[in-house]
C-alpha cells in the first residue's frame, strides 16, 4: 500500500498569491471596465537585455549543427558561466570564490527548496516574519515542523519578527537555532542589512555552529555605497554561509530561469557522532544525482550578463526599476503614508492606514484605485498592518498608480 | 549545530560513469594517439530538429520585446505544451489524459528523483537489477534504505533481477511492495515489455495498492507494432501508475532539458489512518512550491516537436539511431556475440565472452578496439557478465566500431 508523505497535509491551503488572484478575478468580473494595475507579485516586465538575446540566439544555432551541438552538460553548470560569476560577482568585490564552489540551477526557488535535503531532520530552523513562504513550506514538507497554528505559523519553527521599531532587522534568536534563512535585501520589507548587522549573524552562526542560507536574489538593487553585496564580504562568513543568487530580478530571467548557489568548500555541518562533514560534496552529490543541469542556451544567455554590453544593459534595467521604486516611495510618502524599503530593493513596504488590516487595505486599494498590491500579513503574522508594492511595473503604470492613490486613498482613515 | 543528512553518507562513492571516465582518461594518457570511440553514456549526438530550432529562435525574440515578453510562467508548464502532449502522445493512442494531469519539468532525472518526496518514509520499494542508479540513490538519500551491502545493493530495497532466462522481464516481487520503478523500454537492457507483461504489473499494483513509476524515457524508440507506448494503454493503469516521459532521447534534448510527468487525478496513496489521498494535489503542491517551471523558449522548442514538420524530423532522428542500433546488433551477432535489445531501444545488451566479467570486457574492448562501452555490472549485480553499447553515435563511428570489434575482439575466449 503506497503511503503518502503526510507532512504535505499540514500545509495551509491558502497560499498568498492564489488568494490575491481570486479577489482580483472577482473584482474584475463585477467591474469589467476597471483598468486594474498589478503591483502585487514581484514579476519583471521589461524585455531581456540585448546581449542576452544575442547569446541565446547564438547558442540555439550551435544546437542546430552537428559540429557544435551540445548534449549533457556538467550537472553543476558550464565553466564559462561559473568563472564569469566568480570573477564579476565576487572577485571584483574582493571575495575569493572558486568556480567549483558555484552551482548553477534553474532558480533560487528550487535552490532554497532543495538545500533542506542535505541537512538532517533534527535541525532547529529560524525564519524571519514576514517571510518568503517557500522557506517555511519546504521545511513543512520534509517534516521539520509540527502542525499549523491558528496564527498561520508552524509549530517547531523559530520566527524572528521584522518590526518597525528595529528598522525591520530581526533580533538574534533567543533559543539556539541550527539553520537560519536570511533574505537580504529583504523580501517583502525592501530593507537591507548593513555590514555590522550581517557580522552579528555571522558571529552568531560561528558561535553556535549554525548555517546561514543567505538569499541575495535582490542583490542587484543595492544602491547605497556602503552596503555589502555578498555575505562573504563579512569576515568568517565562508565557514557558515551558503549564498543564493538569481538572474530573475537582476536581468529579467523570471521566465528564462537561471540562478546559482555558492557552497564554500570550508563550510561544514555535523554528524550525529559529532564529526565535522563538509557540505560541498553533499550538495554536489545532490546536484549530480538529481539533475542534469540547466539548458545550454540559457546558461549562455546568463553568461552574457557579464560581458561589457551585458553589464551596461543590466545596470539600465535595474536602474529603471529602482526609479519606479523611488517614485513609489516618494509618491506614497507625499500621500501621507509611512514607507520603508524601495532604496536598495524593488519593493516598497508601507504602513496601512490606522485601523485597517493588510487585507482590508488590499480591498480598499483595489476598490478605490484599482491597484493590486500584496497584503503584508500574507507573508506572516508580523506583516499585519503593512502592505507591499512592487516596482516591477512599467513607468506609465507606476506614475498612474501613484496619481490614483494620491487622489482617492487617504493614508489615515 | 547544523546536522547533515547522514543518509547521504551511505551512498557508494563510485558512481558508474565517473569510474568509466577515470579508466578512459588513464588509457588516453598512456595511448595518446588512440582514436577512442565512445559508446558508453547514452548521450545524443545529432543536432536538434529544425522545427525546434526555429521555435526557440522565435521564443527568444518574444523575450526581446516588451509587448511579447514572458515573466513567470505556470509552474506546471504552459498549456500550449501540455495540450500538445495530451493530444499527440496520448489521445492519438486512445488514451485520455487531461492536460492538467501533465507536469512539465527540466528532465526525467529530476522527476524520478523528486517523486519520492510525495511518498512517506515507510514504503517498500522495488527496483529492477540492473537498474538506472538514480532510482536507488534518491531513495538512499531520503533514508528509505539501510547501508550498502558488499554486493553494492542497499539493505531494505527489493531487487528484481533481469535475467537472460526470462528475456530480461523481471519476476513479480515475492514480498509485498508499495512503490515499483518500471523502466520500459528498459535501460540498460534495451528490451521492452509487451502489453501482457505490463498488464501483470498493473494487476499486481491494483491488488496491493502499490504505485508504479513508469519511466518511458525511451518510448520513441519502440518500433514493433504491437508494443504499448504508454502504461495507460493497459486497462486500470490510471489508478496505479505515474508515467515519466522525456524529450532528451526523442528529440535530442539532453543539453536542452525538457520532460514531463503524468499524474492521473484518480491515482491515490494512503494515509496512516487508512484514508485514500489523491497524489495529483500533492505533486501539484510540490511543483508549485519548489519550482517556477521550465524556461519559456525551451517549452516552445518542445512544443514544436508536435508540429507536422517537427514530427517528421523527430521520426528521422529516432530512425537514425535505430539504424545504428540495428547495425550494432547485427554486427555484434555476426562477430559471435549473444545480443539483446536494440530493436525497441537505442541500447544493445550483449553477453561478455565466457570467463570475462563486465569490467574485464570493458578493459579488453578499450585496449584492443579503443571502444568505450558500459559494464553491465555497473547497473547492478545481476548485470554482471553483460555489457551495454549505445546507438547514440554517428553512423561513421558505429560502422567503425563494429569493424574494429569484428577484427580484434573474440566473442569467445
Short mmCIF file of C-alpha atoms in Angstrom, two decimals, chain A:
data_model
loop_
_atom_site.label_atom_id
_atom_site.label_comp_id
_atom_site.label_asym_id
_atom_site.label_seq_id
_atom_site.Cartn_x
_atom_site.Cartn_y
_atom_site.Cartn_z
CA UNK A 1 0.00 0.00 0.00
CA UNK A 2 1.66 3.23 -1.14
CA UNK A 3 1.84 5.63 1.81
CA UNK A 4 1.82 9.36 1.07
CA UNK A 5 4.05 11.95 2.74
CA UNK A 6 1.59 13.23 5.33
CA UNK A 7 3.66 16.29 6.14
CA UNK A 8 2.18 17.76 2.96
CA UNK A 9 -1.23 17.63 4.59
CA UNK A 10 -0.08 20.13 7.23
CA UNK A 11 0.42 22.79 4.56
CA UNK A 12 -2.02 25.66 4.73
CA UNK A 13 -4.27 25.58 1.69
CA UNK A 14 -4.49 29.32 1.13
CA UNK A 15 -1.22 30.36 -0.38
CA UNK A 16 -0.99 34.11 -0.67
CA UNK A 17 -0.95 34.67 -4.43
CA UNK A 18 -3.85 32.36 -5.32
CA UNK A 19 -5.97 34.27 -2.79
CA UNK A 20 -4.95 37.57 -4.37
CA UNK A 21 -5.81 36.13 -7.77
CA UNK A 22 -9.24 35.07 -6.52
CA UNK A 23 -10.08 38.53 -5.18
CA UNK A 24 -8.82 40.28 -8.31
CA UNK A 25 -10.86 37.99 -10.58
CA UNK A 26 -13.98 38.61 -8.51
CA UNK A 27 -13.41 42.36 -8.68
CA UNK A 28 -12.80 42.31 -12.42
CA UNK A 29 -15.93 40.26 -13.06
CA UNK A 30 -18.00 42.78 -11.11
CA UNK A 31 -16.19 45.77 -12.70
CA UNK A 32 -15.41 44.74 -16.24
CA UNK A 33 -14.40 48.26 -17.31
CA UNK A 34 -11.88 48.75 -14.49
CA UNK A 35 -8.28 49.31 -15.61
CA UNK A 36 -6.51 47.28 -12.93
CA UNK A 37 -2.79 47.93 -12.31
CA UNK A 38 -0.95 44.94 -10.86
CA UNK A 39 1.79 45.73 -8.37
CA UNK A 40 1.38 42.54 -6.40
CA UNK A 41 3.56 39.60 -7.43
CA UNK A 42 7.22 40.52 -7.97
CA UNK A 43 7.48 39.69 -11.64
CA UNK A 44 9.58 41.67 -14.07
CA UNK A 45 8.02 43.41 -17.07
CA UNK A 46 10.91 44.65 -19.22
CA UNK A 47 12.49 42.61 -22.06
CA UNK A 48 15.77 40.69 -21.68
CA UNK A 49 18.97 42.69 -22.31
CA UNK A 50 20.07 42.67 -25.98
CA UNK A 51 23.35 40.89 -25.10
CA UNK A 52 21.38 38.04 -23.53
CA UNK A 53 19.10 37.76 -26.55
CA UNK A 54 22.08 37.63 -28.90
CA UNK A 55 23.88 34.99 -26.82
CA UNK A 56 20.78 32.82 -26.68
CA UNK A 57 20.29 33.03 -30.46
CA UNK A 58 23.94 32.05 -30.98
CA UNK A 59 23.62 29.12 -28.59
CA UNK A 60 20.43 27.90 -30.28
CA UNK A 61 22.32 27.95 -33.58
CA UNK A 62 25.05 25.83 -32.02
CA UNK A 63 22.41 23.22 -31.23
CA UNK A 64 21.39 23.18 -34.89
CA UNK A 65 24.78 22.00 -36.07
CA UNK A 66 26.36 18.58 -35.56
CA UNK A 67 29.84 20.08 -35.03
CA UNK A 68 28.74 22.48 -32.28
CA UNK A 69 25.83 20.50 -30.82
CA UNK A 70 25.72 20.16 -27.01
CA UNK A 71 24.34 17.10 -25.24
CA UNK A 72 24.52 16.62 -21.49
CA UNK A 73 26.40 19.48 -19.87
CA UNK A 74 28.08 19.44 -16.46
CA UNK A 75 25.35 18.94 -13.84
CA UNK A 76 26.68 21.85 -11.80
CA UNK A 77 26.92 24.25 -14.73
CA UNK A 78 29.33 25.17 -17.52
CA UNK A 79 32.70 26.62 -16.54
CA UNK A 80 32.19 29.67 -18.76
CA UNK A 81 29.30 30.76 -16.53
CA UNK A 82 30.77 29.73 -13.18
CA UNK A 83 34.02 31.54 -13.96
CA UNK A 84 32.20 34.71 -15.05
CA UNK A 85 30.26 34.68 -11.78
CA UNK A 86 33.35 34.09 -9.63
CA UNK A 87 35.12 36.94 -11.35
CA UNK A 88 32.34 39.52 -11.56
CA UNK A 89 30.09 38.89 -8.60
CA UNK A 90 32.82 38.02 -6.12
CA UNK A 91 36.45 38.74 -7.09
CA UNK A 92 35.52 42.29 -8.10
CA UNK A 93 34.24 42.86 -4.57
CA UNK A 94 37.35 41.33 -3.02
CA UNK A 95 35.75 37.96 -2.29
CA UNK A 96 37.55 34.84 -3.41
CA UNK A 97 35.17 32.13 -4.58
CA UNK A 98 36.39 29.12 -6.55
CA UNK A 99 34.17 28.50 -9.63
CA UNK A 100 33.79 24.92 -8.35
CA UNK A 101 32.02 26.33 -5.29
CA UNK A 102 29.32 27.78 -7.58
CA UNK A 103 26.38 25.58 -8.60
CA UNK A 104 24.20 26.74 -11.49
CA UNK A 105 20.48 26.00 -11.19
CA UNK A 106 17.12 26.90 -12.71
CA UNK A 107 16.15 29.25 -9.90
CA UNK A 108 16.57 30.36 -6.32
CA UNK A 109 13.15 28.95 -5.53
CA UNK A 110 14.48 25.49 -6.43
CA UNK A 111 17.77 26.06 -4.65
CA UNK A 112 16.28 27.28 -1.39
CA UNK A 113 13.85 24.35 -1.56
CA UNK A 114 16.46 21.74 -2.34
CA UNK A 115 19.03 22.87 0.21
CA UNK A 116 16.91 21.44 3.02
CA UNK A 117 17.65 17.94 1.69
CA UNK A 118 21.33 17.82 2.66
CA UNK A 119 20.54 18.64 6.28
CA UNK A 120 19.21 16.21 8.87
CA UNK A 121 15.68 16.09 10.22
CA UNK A 122 16.62 17.30 13.71
CA UNK A 123 17.71 20.87 12.96
CA UNK A 124 16.08 23.90 14.56
CA UNK A 125 15.14 26.37 11.83
CA UNK A 126 14.86 30.15 12.16
CA UNK A 127 12.95 32.28 9.66
CA UNK A 128 12.03 35.93 9.64
CA UNK A 129 8.41 37.02 9.95
CA UNK A 130 7.23 38.26 7.44
CA UNK A 131 8.95 35.66 5.26
CA UNK A 132 9.15 34.32 1.70
CA UNK A 133 6.67 31.41 2.12
CA UNK A 134 8.87 28.87 0.27
CA UNK A 135 11.37 28.73 3.16
CA UNK A 136 8.63 27.65 5.51
CA UNK A 137 6.62 25.36 3.25
CA UNK A 138 9.62 23.30 2.14
CA UNK A 139 10.52 22.62 5.77
CA UNK A 140 6.94 21.63 6.49
CA UNK A 141 7.09 19.18 3.58
CA UNK A 142 10.08 17.31 4.97
CA UNK A 143 8.61 17.12 8.45
CA UNK A 144 10.74 19.66 10.29
CA UNK A 145 7.66 21.34 11.79
CA UNK A 146 4.57 20.43 13.71
CA UNK A 147 1.08 21.37 12.54
CA UNK A 148 -0.02 24.86 11.53
CA UNK A 149 -1.23 27.04 14.38
CA UNK A 150 -4.12 29.49 14.27
CA UNK A 151 -1.67 32.32 13.70
CA UNK A 152 -0.60 30.71 10.42
CA UNK A 153 2.78 29.86 11.97
CA UNK A 154 4.00 26.28 12.25
CA UNK A 155 4.90 24.60 15.49
CA UNK A 156 8.62 23.95 15.84
CA UNK A 157 9.95 26.82 13.69
CA UNK A 158 11.56 29.84 15.29
CA UNK A 159 10.07 33.07 13.90
CA UNK A 160 12.06 36.27 14.19
CA UNK A 161 9.80 39.30 13.80
CA UNK A 162 10.73 42.16 11.46
CA UNK A 163 9.31 45.23 13.14
CA UNK A 164 9.23 48.95 12.52
CA UNK A 165 10.97 49.53 15.86
CA UNK A 166 14.14 47.71 14.78
CA UNK A 167 14.15 49.00 11.21
CA UNK A 168 12.95 45.57 10.08
CA UNK A 169 16.20 43.97 11.18
CA UNK A 170 15.29 40.95 13.31
CA UNK A 171 16.65 40.21 16.78
CA UNK A 172 19.05 37.30 17.20
CA UNK A 173 17.15 34.16 18.24
CA UNK A 174 16.73 33.74 21.99
CA UNK A 175 16.95 29.97 21.69
CA UNK A 176 19.78 28.17 19.87
CA UNK A 177 19.00 27.54 16.19
CA UNK A 178 20.87 25.47 13.57
CA UNK A 179 19.73 26.82 10.22
CA UNK A 180 18.87 30.45 9.53
CA UNK A 181 17.15 31.85 6.43
CA UNK A 182 18.38 35.36 5.85
CA UNK A 183 16.91 37.19 2.86
CA UNK A 184 18.84 40.38 2.10
CA UNK A 185 17.81 42.77 0.53
CA UNK A 186 14.69 41.63 2.23
CA UNK A 187 11.54 40.41 0.57
CA UNK A 188 8.94 41.64 1.46
CA UNK A 189 10.09 44.65 3.51
CA UNK A 190 12.52 46.04 0.91
CA UNK A 191 15.03 46.87 3.65
CA UNK A 192 18.72 45.94 3.65
CA UNK A 193 21.21 44.82 6.30
CA UNK A 194 24.43 46.72 6.92
CA UNK A 195 27.83 45.05 7.26
CA UNK A 196 27.52 45.41 11.01
CA UNK A 197 24.18 43.61 11.05
CA UNK A 198 25.46 40.80 8.86
CA UNK A 199 28.55 40.48 11.04
CA UNK A 200 26.25 39.91 14.01
CA UNK A 201 24.64 36.99 12.17
CA UNK A 202 27.95 35.51 11.08
CA UNK A 203 29.21 35.72 14.65
CA UNK A 204 26.06 34.04 15.91
CA UNK A 205 26.39 31.24 13.35
CA UNK A 206 30.05 30.70 14.17
CA UNK A 207 29.36 30.60 17.87
CA UNK A 208 26.51 28.09 17.53
CA UNK A 209 27.86 26.15 14.52
CA UNK A 210 24.73 27.15 12.64
CA UNK A 211 24.46 27.51 8.86
CA UNK A 212 23.01 30.63 7.22
CA UNK A 213 21.06 30.38 3.96
CA UNK A 214 21.75 33.83 2.60
CA UNK A 215 19.25 34.61 -0.14
CA UNK A 216 20.57 37.55 -2.14
CA UNK A 217 18.11 37.35 -5.04
CA UNK A 218 17.70 41.13 -4.94
CA UNK A 219 21.40 41.95 -4.61
CA UNK A 220 21.49 43.92 -7.87
CA UNK A 221 19.16 46.52 -6.38
CA UNK A 222 21.54 47.58 -3.61
CA UNK A 223 22.23 51.21 -4.45
CA UNK A 224 23.82 52.60 -1.29
CA UNK A 225 27.60 52.51 -1.38
CA UNK A 226 28.46 51.05 2.00
CA UNK A 227 26.14 48.05 1.92
CA UNK A 228 27.55 44.52 1.50
CA UNK A 229 26.50 42.73 -1.73
CA UNK A 230 27.63 39.27 -0.65
CA UNK A 231 27.66 37.74 2.82
CA UNK A 232 31.20 36.63 2.04
CA UNK A 233 32.28 40.26 2.40
CA UNK A 234 31.86 39.61 6.12
CA UNK A 235 34.93 38.05 7.78
CA UNK A 236 34.32 34.42 8.74
CA UNK A 237 31.21 34.01 6.57
CA UNK A 238 32.67 31.31 4.32
CA UNK A 239 32.70 28.98 7.33
CA UNK A 240 28.99 29.37 8.00
CA UNK A 241 27.04 30.60 4.98
CA UNK A 242 25.54 29.38 1.72
CA UNK A 243 24.69 32.23 -0.66
CA UNK A 244 21.85 32.11 -3.20
CA UNK A 245 21.75 34.44 -6.19
CA UNK A 246 19.37 34.68 -9.11
CA UNK A 247 19.25 36.24 -12.55
CA UNK A 248 15.45 36.53 -12.27
CA UNK A 249 15.20 40.06 -10.99
CA UNK A 250 18.70 41.22 -11.95
CA UNK A 251 18.33 40.54 -15.66
CA UNK A 252 14.66 39.77 -16.19
CA UNK A 253 15.05 35.98 -16.09
CA UNK A 254 11.80 35.12 -14.25
CA UNK A 255 10.55 33.25 -17.32
CA UNK A 256 14.01 32.31 -18.63
CA UNK A 257 15.17 30.58 -15.43
CA UNK A 258 18.75 30.68 -14.17
CA UNK A 259 20.29 31.13 -10.75
CA UNK A 260 23.16 29.88 -8.66
CA UNK A 261 24.20 28.84 -5.19
CA UNK A 262 27.60 29.17 -3.55
CA UNK A 263 28.65 26.41 -1.16
CA UNK A 264 32.17 27.15 0.12
CA UNK A 265 34.38 24.09 0.48
CA UNK A 266 35.22 25.00 4.06
CA UNK A 267 31.58 25.05 5.15
CA UNK A 268 30.70 22.10 7.39
CA UNK A 269 27.82 20.51 9.23
CA UNK A 270 27.95 17.84 11.90
CA UNK A 271 27.12 14.14 12.03
CA UNK A 272 25.33 12.53 14.96
CA UNK A 273 28.61 11.25 16.35
CA UNK A 274 29.98 14.79 16.38
CA UNK A 275 32.17 14.54 13.29
CA UNK A 276 32.51 17.54 11.02
CA UNK A 277 31.19 16.90 7.49
CA UNK A 278 31.82 19.23 4.56
CA UNK A 279 28.60 20.32 2.84
CA UNK A 280 30.11 20.90 -0.61
CA UNK A 281 30.36 17.17 -1.51
CA UNK A 282 26.82 16.54 -0.26
CA UNK A 283 25.38 19.36 -2.36
CA UNK A 284 27.48 18.20 -5.31
CA UNK A 285 26.11 14.68 -4.88
CA UNK A 286 22.56 16.00 -4.76
CA UNK A 287 23.04 18.14 -7.83
CA UNK A 288 24.70 15.45 -9.92
CA UNK A 289 22.31 12.69 -8.88
CA UNK A 290 19.04 14.56 -9.23
CA UNK A 291 19.67 16.96 -12.09
CA UNK A 292 21.26 17.21 -15.50
CA UNK A 293 21.92 20.90 -15.14
CA UNK A 294 20.49 23.96 -16.84
CA UNK A 295 19.70 24.25 -20.55
CA UNK A 296 22.74 25.25 -22.60
CA UNK A 297 21.26 28.33 -24.36
CA UNK A 298 20.00 29.63 -21.03
CA UNK A 299 23.47 29.37 -19.47
CA UNK A 300 24.91 31.19 -22.49
CA UNK A 301 22.29 33.91 -22.02
CA UNK A 302 23.18 34.23 -18.34
CA UNK A 303 26.90 34.46 -19.11
CA UNK A 304 26.22 37.36 -21.50
CA UNK A 305 25.17 39.43 -18.49
CA UNK A 306 28.86 39.63 -17.59
CA UNK A 307 30.05 40.99 -20.94
CA UNK A 308 30.71 44.75 -21.15
CA UNK A 309 27.48 45.28 -23.15
CA UNK A 310 25.55 42.98 -20.86
CA UNK A 311 26.69 44.75 -17.72
CA UNK A 312 25.63 48.11 -19.08
CA UNK A 313 22.22 46.81 -20.17
CA UNK A 314 21.59 45.10 -16.83
CA UNK A 315 22.54 48.29 -14.99
CA UNK A 316 20.00 50.19 -17.08
CA UNK A 317 17.32 47.59 -16.36
CA UNK A 318 17.93 47.67 -12.62
CA UNK A 319 18.03 51.48 -12.61
CA UNK A 320 14.71 51.54 -14.42
CA UNK A 321 13.03 49.55 -11.64
CA UNK A 322 14.86 51.49 -8.93
CA UNK A 323 13.47 54.70 -10.40
CA UNK A 324 9.98 53.18 -10.19
CA UNK A 325 10.75 52.32 -6.58
CA UNK A 326 11.86 55.88 -5.85
CA UNK A 327 8.70 57.30 -7.44
CA UNK A 328 6.55 54.91 -5.44
CA UNK A 329 8.36 55.63 -2.22
CA UNK A 330 8.16 59.39 -2.62
CA UNK A 331 4.66 59.37 -4.07
CA UNK A 332 3.29 57.31 -1.19
CA UNK A 333 5.18 59.41 1.30
CA UNK A 334 3.70 62.59 -0.23
CA UNK A 335 0.28 60.99 0.10
CA UNK A 336 0.93 60.75 3.84
CA UNK A 337 1.89 57.08 4.11
CA UNK A 338 4.76 55.82 6.25
CA UNK A 339 7.01 53.98 3.80
CA UNK A 340 10.05 51.72 4.07
CA UNK A 341 12.29 49.98 1.55
CA UNK A 342 12.47 50.97 -2.09
CA UNK A 343 16.06 52.26 -1.90
CA UNK A 344 18.09 49.05 -2.08
CA UNK A 345 15.25 46.82 -3.22
CA UNK A 346 12.42 46.84 -5.77
CA UNK A 347 9.77 46.72 -3.04
CA UNK A 348 8.13 49.47 -1.05
CA UNK A 349 6.73 48.41 2.33
CA UNK A 350 4.13 50.77 3.65
CA UNK A 351 2.07 51.03 6.79
CA UNK A 352 -1.62 50.62 6.24
CA UNK A 353 -3.82 53.46 7.48
CA UNK A 354 -4.63 53.20 11.20
CA UNK A 355 -7.39 50.74 11.85
CA UNK A 356 -7.07 48.90 8.55
CA UNK A 357 -5.65 45.39 8.38
CA UNK A 358 -3.44 44.39 5.46
CA UNK A 359 -6.30 42.62 3.68
CA UNK A 360 -8.73 45.48 4.37
CA UNK A 361 -6.26 47.86 2.76
CA UNK A 362 -5.84 45.43 -0.15
CA UNK A 363 -9.60 45.53 -0.74
CA UNK A 364 -9.75 49.31 -0.34
CA UNK A 365 -6.90 49.89 -2.80
CA UNK A 366 -8.44 47.54 -5.33
CA UNK A 367 -11.87 49.13 -4.93
CA UNK A 368 -10.89 52.80 -4.89
CA UNK A 369 -7.78 52.88 -7.10
CA UNK A 370 -7.99 49.58 -8.99
CA UNK A 371 -4.49 48.73 -7.84
CA UNK A 372 -3.33 45.29 -6.75
CA UNK A 373 -0.64 45.06 -4.08
CA UNK A 374 0.33 42.39 -1.59
CA UNK A 375 -1.00 42.32 1.99
CA UNK A 376 1.88 42.17 4.47
CA UNK A 377 0.06 39.68 6.65
CA UNK A 378 0.22 37.23 3.74
CA UNK A 379 3.94 36.91 4.44
CA UNK A 380 3.46 36.23 8.15
CA UNK A 381 1.75 37.43 11.31
CA UNK A 382 4.26 40.23 11.91
CA UNK A 383 3.45 41.64 8.46
CA UNK A 384 -0.03 42.60 9.64
CA UNK A 385 -0.64 46.31 9.20
CA UNK A 386 1.80 46.52 6.29
CA UNK A 387 1.50 46.33 2.54
CA UNK A 388 3.98 45.63 -0.29
CA UNK A 389 4.04 47.50 -3.59
CA UNK A 390 6.29 46.21 -6.35
CA UNK A 391 8.43 48.42 -8.58
CA UNK A 392 8.40 45.79 -11.35
CA UNK A 393 5.92 47.74 -13.40
CA UNK A 394 6.09 49.98 -16.42
CA UNK A 395 6.90 53.63 -15.74
CA UNK A 396 3.49 54.62 -17.02
CA UNK A 397 1.66 52.29 -14.63
CA UNK A 398 3.84 53.34 -11.72
CA UNK A 399 3.09 57.03 -12.27
CA UNK A 400 -0.59 56.32 -12.85
CA UNK A 401 -0.82 54.18 -9.70
CA UNK A 402 0.67 56.93 -7.55
CA UNK A 403 -1.69 59.52 -9.00
CA UNK A 404 -4.70 57.31 -8.37
CA UNK A 405 -3.71 56.61 -4.77
CA UNK A 406 -2.97 60.27 -4.07
CA UNK A 407 -6.37 61.15 -5.47
CA UNK A 408 -8.57 58.54 -3.88
CA UNK A 409 -6.99 56.78 -0.91
CA UNK A 410 -6.28 58.52 2.34
CA UNK A 411 -3.23 57.44 4.29
CA UNK A 412 -5.17 57.98 7.50
CA UNK A 413 -8.77 56.95 7.98
#
